Short mmCIF file of C-alpha atoms in Angstrom, two decimals:
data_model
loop_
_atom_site.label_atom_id
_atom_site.label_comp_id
_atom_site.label_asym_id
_atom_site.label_seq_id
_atom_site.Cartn_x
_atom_site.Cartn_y
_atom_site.Cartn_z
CA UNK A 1 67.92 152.58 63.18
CA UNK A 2 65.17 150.45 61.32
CA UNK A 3 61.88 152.21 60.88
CA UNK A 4 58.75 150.35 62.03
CA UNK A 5 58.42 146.92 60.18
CA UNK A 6 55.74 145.04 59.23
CA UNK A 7 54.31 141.44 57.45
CA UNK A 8 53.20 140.62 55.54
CA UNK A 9 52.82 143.65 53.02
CA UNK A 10 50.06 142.24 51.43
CA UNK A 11 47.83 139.25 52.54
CA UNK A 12 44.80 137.58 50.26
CA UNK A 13 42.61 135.56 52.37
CA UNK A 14 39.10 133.68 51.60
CA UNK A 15 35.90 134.44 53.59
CA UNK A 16 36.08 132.23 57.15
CA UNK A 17 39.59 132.35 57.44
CA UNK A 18 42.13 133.89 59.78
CA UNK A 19 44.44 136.76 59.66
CA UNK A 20 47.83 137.42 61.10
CA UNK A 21 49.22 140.87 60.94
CA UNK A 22 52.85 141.60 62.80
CA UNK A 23 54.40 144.41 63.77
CA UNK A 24 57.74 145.24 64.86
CA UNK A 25 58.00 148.62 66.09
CA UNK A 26 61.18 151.18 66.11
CA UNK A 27 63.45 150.32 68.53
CA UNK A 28 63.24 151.66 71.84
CA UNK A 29 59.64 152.43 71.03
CA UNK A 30 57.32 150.34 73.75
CA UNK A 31 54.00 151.84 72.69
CA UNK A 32 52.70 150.11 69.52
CA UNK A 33 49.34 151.56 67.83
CA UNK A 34 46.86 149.96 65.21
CA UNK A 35 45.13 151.65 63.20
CA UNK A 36 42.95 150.57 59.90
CA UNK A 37 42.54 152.94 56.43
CA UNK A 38 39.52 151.54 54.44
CA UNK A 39 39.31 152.44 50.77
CA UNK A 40 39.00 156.24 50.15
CA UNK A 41 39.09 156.93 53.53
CA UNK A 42 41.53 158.23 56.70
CA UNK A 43 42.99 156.14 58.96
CA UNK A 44 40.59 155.09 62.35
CA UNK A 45 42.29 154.10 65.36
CA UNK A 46 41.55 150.79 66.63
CA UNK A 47 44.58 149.54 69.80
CA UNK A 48 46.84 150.95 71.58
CA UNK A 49 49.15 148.64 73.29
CA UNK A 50 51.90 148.56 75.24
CA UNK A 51 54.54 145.16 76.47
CA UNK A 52 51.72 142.71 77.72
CA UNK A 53 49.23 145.67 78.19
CA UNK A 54 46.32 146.59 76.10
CA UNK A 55 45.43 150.28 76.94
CA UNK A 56 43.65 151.45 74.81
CA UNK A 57 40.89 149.22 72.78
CA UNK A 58 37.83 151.23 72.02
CA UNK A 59 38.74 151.27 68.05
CA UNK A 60 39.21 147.66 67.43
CA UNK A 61 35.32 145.56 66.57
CA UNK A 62 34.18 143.92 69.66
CA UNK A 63 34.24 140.33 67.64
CA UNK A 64 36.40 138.46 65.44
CA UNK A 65 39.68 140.98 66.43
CA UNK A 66 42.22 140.63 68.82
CA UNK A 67 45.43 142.09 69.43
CA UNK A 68 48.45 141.50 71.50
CA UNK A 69 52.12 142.92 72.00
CA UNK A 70 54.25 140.20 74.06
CA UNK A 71 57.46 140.95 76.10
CA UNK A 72 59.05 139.34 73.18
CA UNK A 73 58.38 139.21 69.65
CA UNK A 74 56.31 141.52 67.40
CA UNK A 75 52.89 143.13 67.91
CA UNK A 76 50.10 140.85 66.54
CA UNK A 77 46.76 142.13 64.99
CA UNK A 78 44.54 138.76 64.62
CA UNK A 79 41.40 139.02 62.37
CA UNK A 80 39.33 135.62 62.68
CA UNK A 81 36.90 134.43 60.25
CA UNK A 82 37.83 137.15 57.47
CA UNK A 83 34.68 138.73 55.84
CA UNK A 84 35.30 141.05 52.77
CA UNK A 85 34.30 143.80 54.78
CA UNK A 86 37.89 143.48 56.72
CA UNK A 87 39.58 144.20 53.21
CA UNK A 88 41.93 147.34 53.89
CA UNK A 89 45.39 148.63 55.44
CA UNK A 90 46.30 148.03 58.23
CA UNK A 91 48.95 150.50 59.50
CA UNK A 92 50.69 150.16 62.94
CA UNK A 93 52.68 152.74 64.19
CA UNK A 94 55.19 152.90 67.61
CA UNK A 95 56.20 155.48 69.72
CA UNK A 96 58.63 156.34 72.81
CA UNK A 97 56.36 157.45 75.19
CA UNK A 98 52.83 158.87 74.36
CA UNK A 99 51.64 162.75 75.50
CA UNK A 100 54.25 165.18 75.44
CA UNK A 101 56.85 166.77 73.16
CA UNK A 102 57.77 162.95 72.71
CA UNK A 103 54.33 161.87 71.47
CA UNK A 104 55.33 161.83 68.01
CA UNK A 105 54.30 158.15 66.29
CA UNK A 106 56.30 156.30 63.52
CA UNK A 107 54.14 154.46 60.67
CA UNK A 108 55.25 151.18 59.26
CA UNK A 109 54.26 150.82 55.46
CA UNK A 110 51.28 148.87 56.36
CA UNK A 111 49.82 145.23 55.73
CA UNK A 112 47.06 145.12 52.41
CA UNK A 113 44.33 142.38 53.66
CA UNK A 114 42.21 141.29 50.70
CA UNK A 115 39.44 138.90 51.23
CA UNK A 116 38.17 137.10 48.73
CA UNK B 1 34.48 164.31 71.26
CA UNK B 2 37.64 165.24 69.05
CA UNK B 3 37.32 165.29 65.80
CA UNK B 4 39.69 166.29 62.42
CA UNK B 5 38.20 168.01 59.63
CA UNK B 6 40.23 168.38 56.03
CA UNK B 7 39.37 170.26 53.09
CA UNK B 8 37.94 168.00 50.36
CA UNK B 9 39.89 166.98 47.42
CA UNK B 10 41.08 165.89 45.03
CA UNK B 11 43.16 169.50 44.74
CA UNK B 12 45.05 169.87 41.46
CA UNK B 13 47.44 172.51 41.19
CA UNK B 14 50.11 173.11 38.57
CA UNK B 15 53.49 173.05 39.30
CA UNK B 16 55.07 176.10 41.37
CA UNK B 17 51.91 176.90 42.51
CA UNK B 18 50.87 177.84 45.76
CA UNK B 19 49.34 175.28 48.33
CA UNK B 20 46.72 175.53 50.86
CA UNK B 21 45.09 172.77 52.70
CA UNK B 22 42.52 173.46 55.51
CA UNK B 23 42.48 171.72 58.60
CA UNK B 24 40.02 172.57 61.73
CA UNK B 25 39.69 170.72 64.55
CA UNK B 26 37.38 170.16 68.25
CA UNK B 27 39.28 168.65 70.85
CA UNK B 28 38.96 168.71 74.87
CA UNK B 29 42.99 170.33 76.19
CA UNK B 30 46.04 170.62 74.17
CA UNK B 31 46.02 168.40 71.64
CA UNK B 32 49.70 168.14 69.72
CA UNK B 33 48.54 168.46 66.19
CA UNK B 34 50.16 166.94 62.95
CA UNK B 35 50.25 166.48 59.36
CA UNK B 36 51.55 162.92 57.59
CA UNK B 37 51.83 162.55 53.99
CA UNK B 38 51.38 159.18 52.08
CA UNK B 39 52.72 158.42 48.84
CA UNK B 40 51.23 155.94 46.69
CA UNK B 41 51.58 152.14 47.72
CA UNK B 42 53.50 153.42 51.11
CA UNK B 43 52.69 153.98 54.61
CA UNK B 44 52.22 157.35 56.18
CA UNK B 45 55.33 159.83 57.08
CA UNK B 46 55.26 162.08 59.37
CA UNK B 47 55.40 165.65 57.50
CA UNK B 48 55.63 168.02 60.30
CA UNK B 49 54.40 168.68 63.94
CA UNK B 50 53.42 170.99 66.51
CA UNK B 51 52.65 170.61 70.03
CA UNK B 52 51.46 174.06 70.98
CA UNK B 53 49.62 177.09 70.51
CA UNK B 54 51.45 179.21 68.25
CA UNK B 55 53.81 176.86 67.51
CA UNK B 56 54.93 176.71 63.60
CA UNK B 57 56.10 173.06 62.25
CA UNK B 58 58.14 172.83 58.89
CA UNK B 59 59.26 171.14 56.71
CA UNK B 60 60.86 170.13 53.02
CA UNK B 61 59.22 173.95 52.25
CA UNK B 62 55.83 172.87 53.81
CA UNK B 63 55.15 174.75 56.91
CA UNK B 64 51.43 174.80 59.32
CA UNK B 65 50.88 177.02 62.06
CA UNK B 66 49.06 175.79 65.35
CA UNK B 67 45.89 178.66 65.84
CA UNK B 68 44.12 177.70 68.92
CA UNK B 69 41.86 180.44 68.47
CA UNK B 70 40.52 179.43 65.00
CA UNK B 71 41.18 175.64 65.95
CA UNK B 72 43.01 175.56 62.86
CA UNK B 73 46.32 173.98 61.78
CA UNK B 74 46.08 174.93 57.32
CA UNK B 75 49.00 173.44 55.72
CA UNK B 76 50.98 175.69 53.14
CA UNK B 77 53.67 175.60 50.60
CA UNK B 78 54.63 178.71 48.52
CA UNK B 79 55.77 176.54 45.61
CA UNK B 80 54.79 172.72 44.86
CA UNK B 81 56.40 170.22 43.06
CA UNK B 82 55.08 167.36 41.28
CA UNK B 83 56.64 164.96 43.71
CA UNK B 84 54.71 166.41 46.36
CA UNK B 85 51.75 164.46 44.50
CA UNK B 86 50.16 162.93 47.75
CA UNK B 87 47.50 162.45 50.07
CA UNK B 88 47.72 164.59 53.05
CA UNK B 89 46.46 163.58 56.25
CA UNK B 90 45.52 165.93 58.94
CA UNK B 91 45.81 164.43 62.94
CA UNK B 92 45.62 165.57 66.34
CA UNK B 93 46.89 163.39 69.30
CA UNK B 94 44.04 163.23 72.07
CA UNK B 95 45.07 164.88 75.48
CA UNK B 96 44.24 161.68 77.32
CA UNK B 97 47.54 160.40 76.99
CA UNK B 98 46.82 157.26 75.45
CA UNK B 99 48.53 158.90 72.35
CA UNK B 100 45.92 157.67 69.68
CA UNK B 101 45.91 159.68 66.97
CA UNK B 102 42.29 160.72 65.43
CA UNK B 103 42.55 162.08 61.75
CA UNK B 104 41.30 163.93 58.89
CA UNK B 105 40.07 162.23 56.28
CA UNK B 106 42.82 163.06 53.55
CA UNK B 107 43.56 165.58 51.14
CA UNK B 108 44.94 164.24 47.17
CA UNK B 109 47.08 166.59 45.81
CA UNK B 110 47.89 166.45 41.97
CA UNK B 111 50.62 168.84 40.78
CA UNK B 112 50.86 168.90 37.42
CA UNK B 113 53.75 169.69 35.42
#
């Protein structure tokens, strides 16, 4: 069973432009998280998602970021117009069902954004 | 709101010593609480878990101990190696049932040899 996969591992963008992050979680997983580590720091959550659903957004900045998780296909973290503050890892993370004995959530190994 | 607290690092130990890292928390209901472990370069792993009062999660010789009446969930191992050369994140899952997790802010441990 594949682990949580995502691409690119690393991504160098200049100032102004856009950002695609994807994110295929575990499968039979339909809950997919998002969450960002700046340097030095712990991870803060930013979207919870689930197919076609955004639950949970209170993390993710209220401009320039978008997320979405179609019916088919991978999760998509979108960054537009890339400052250098938006330089860190990006981790997303899936799980079966959330609450519960089952809430248990599975990291991918994370996308490095650098912008120039 | 709920909120993580680690003990600051970096912690350097030599090898086969013993390991403590605190962890409090604040958090509305039953949060399940955990602790991940990233290696350099990687992404996070879970390390152990417990979803209840009392309950006692372990792991590869690492083992934490959910205290809901010191809010406290201290990892411990009685001997480390230097492959356990990490950083150590504490988390609890919120009781909302959204499932987000809300963590520490790390602990680096060193073990030297």
């Amino acid at each position: 069973n594949a682990g949580v996969m995502q691409n690119p591992r690393h991504l160098v963008r200049r100032r102004g432009q856009e950002a695609r992050l994807r994110c295929s979680p575990m499968k039979g997983h339909s809950h997919v998280y998002w969450y960002r580590q700046l340097p030095e720091e712990g991870l803060k959550f930013m979207v919870y998602l689930q197919k076609e659903n955004i639950i949970d957004e209170s993390g993710m900045p209220k401009e320039r970021f978008s997320a979405e998780f179609p019916k088919e296909g991978p999760s998509i973290l979108r960054i537009q117009q890339v400052v250098r503050g938006d330089s860190a890892a990006y981790f997303c993370a899936s799980s079966p069902v959330p609450g519960g004995s089952l809430d248990t959530q599975y990291f991918g190994p994370g996308t490095r954004l650098t912008v120039l | 709101g709920n909120s993580v607290t680690q003990m600051e690092g970096p912690v350097t130990l030599s090898e086969e010593a013993f390991l403590t890292i605190n962890c409090t928390y604040t958090a509305t209901g039953y949060p399940s609480l955990f602790w991940y472990v990233q290696y350099p370069g990687e992404g996070l792993q879970l390390l152990l878990k417990a979803t209840k009062a009392d309950d006692k999660g372990s792991n590869k010789g690492f083992e934490a101990t959910y205290r809901k009446e010191t809010t406290s969930f201290h990892l411990e191992k009685g001997s480390v190696q230097v492959s356990d050369s990490a950083v150590y994140f504490c988390a609890l899952s919120g009781a909302s049932n959204t499932g987000k997790l809300i963590f520490g802010q790390g602990t680096t441990l060193q073990v030297k040899p």
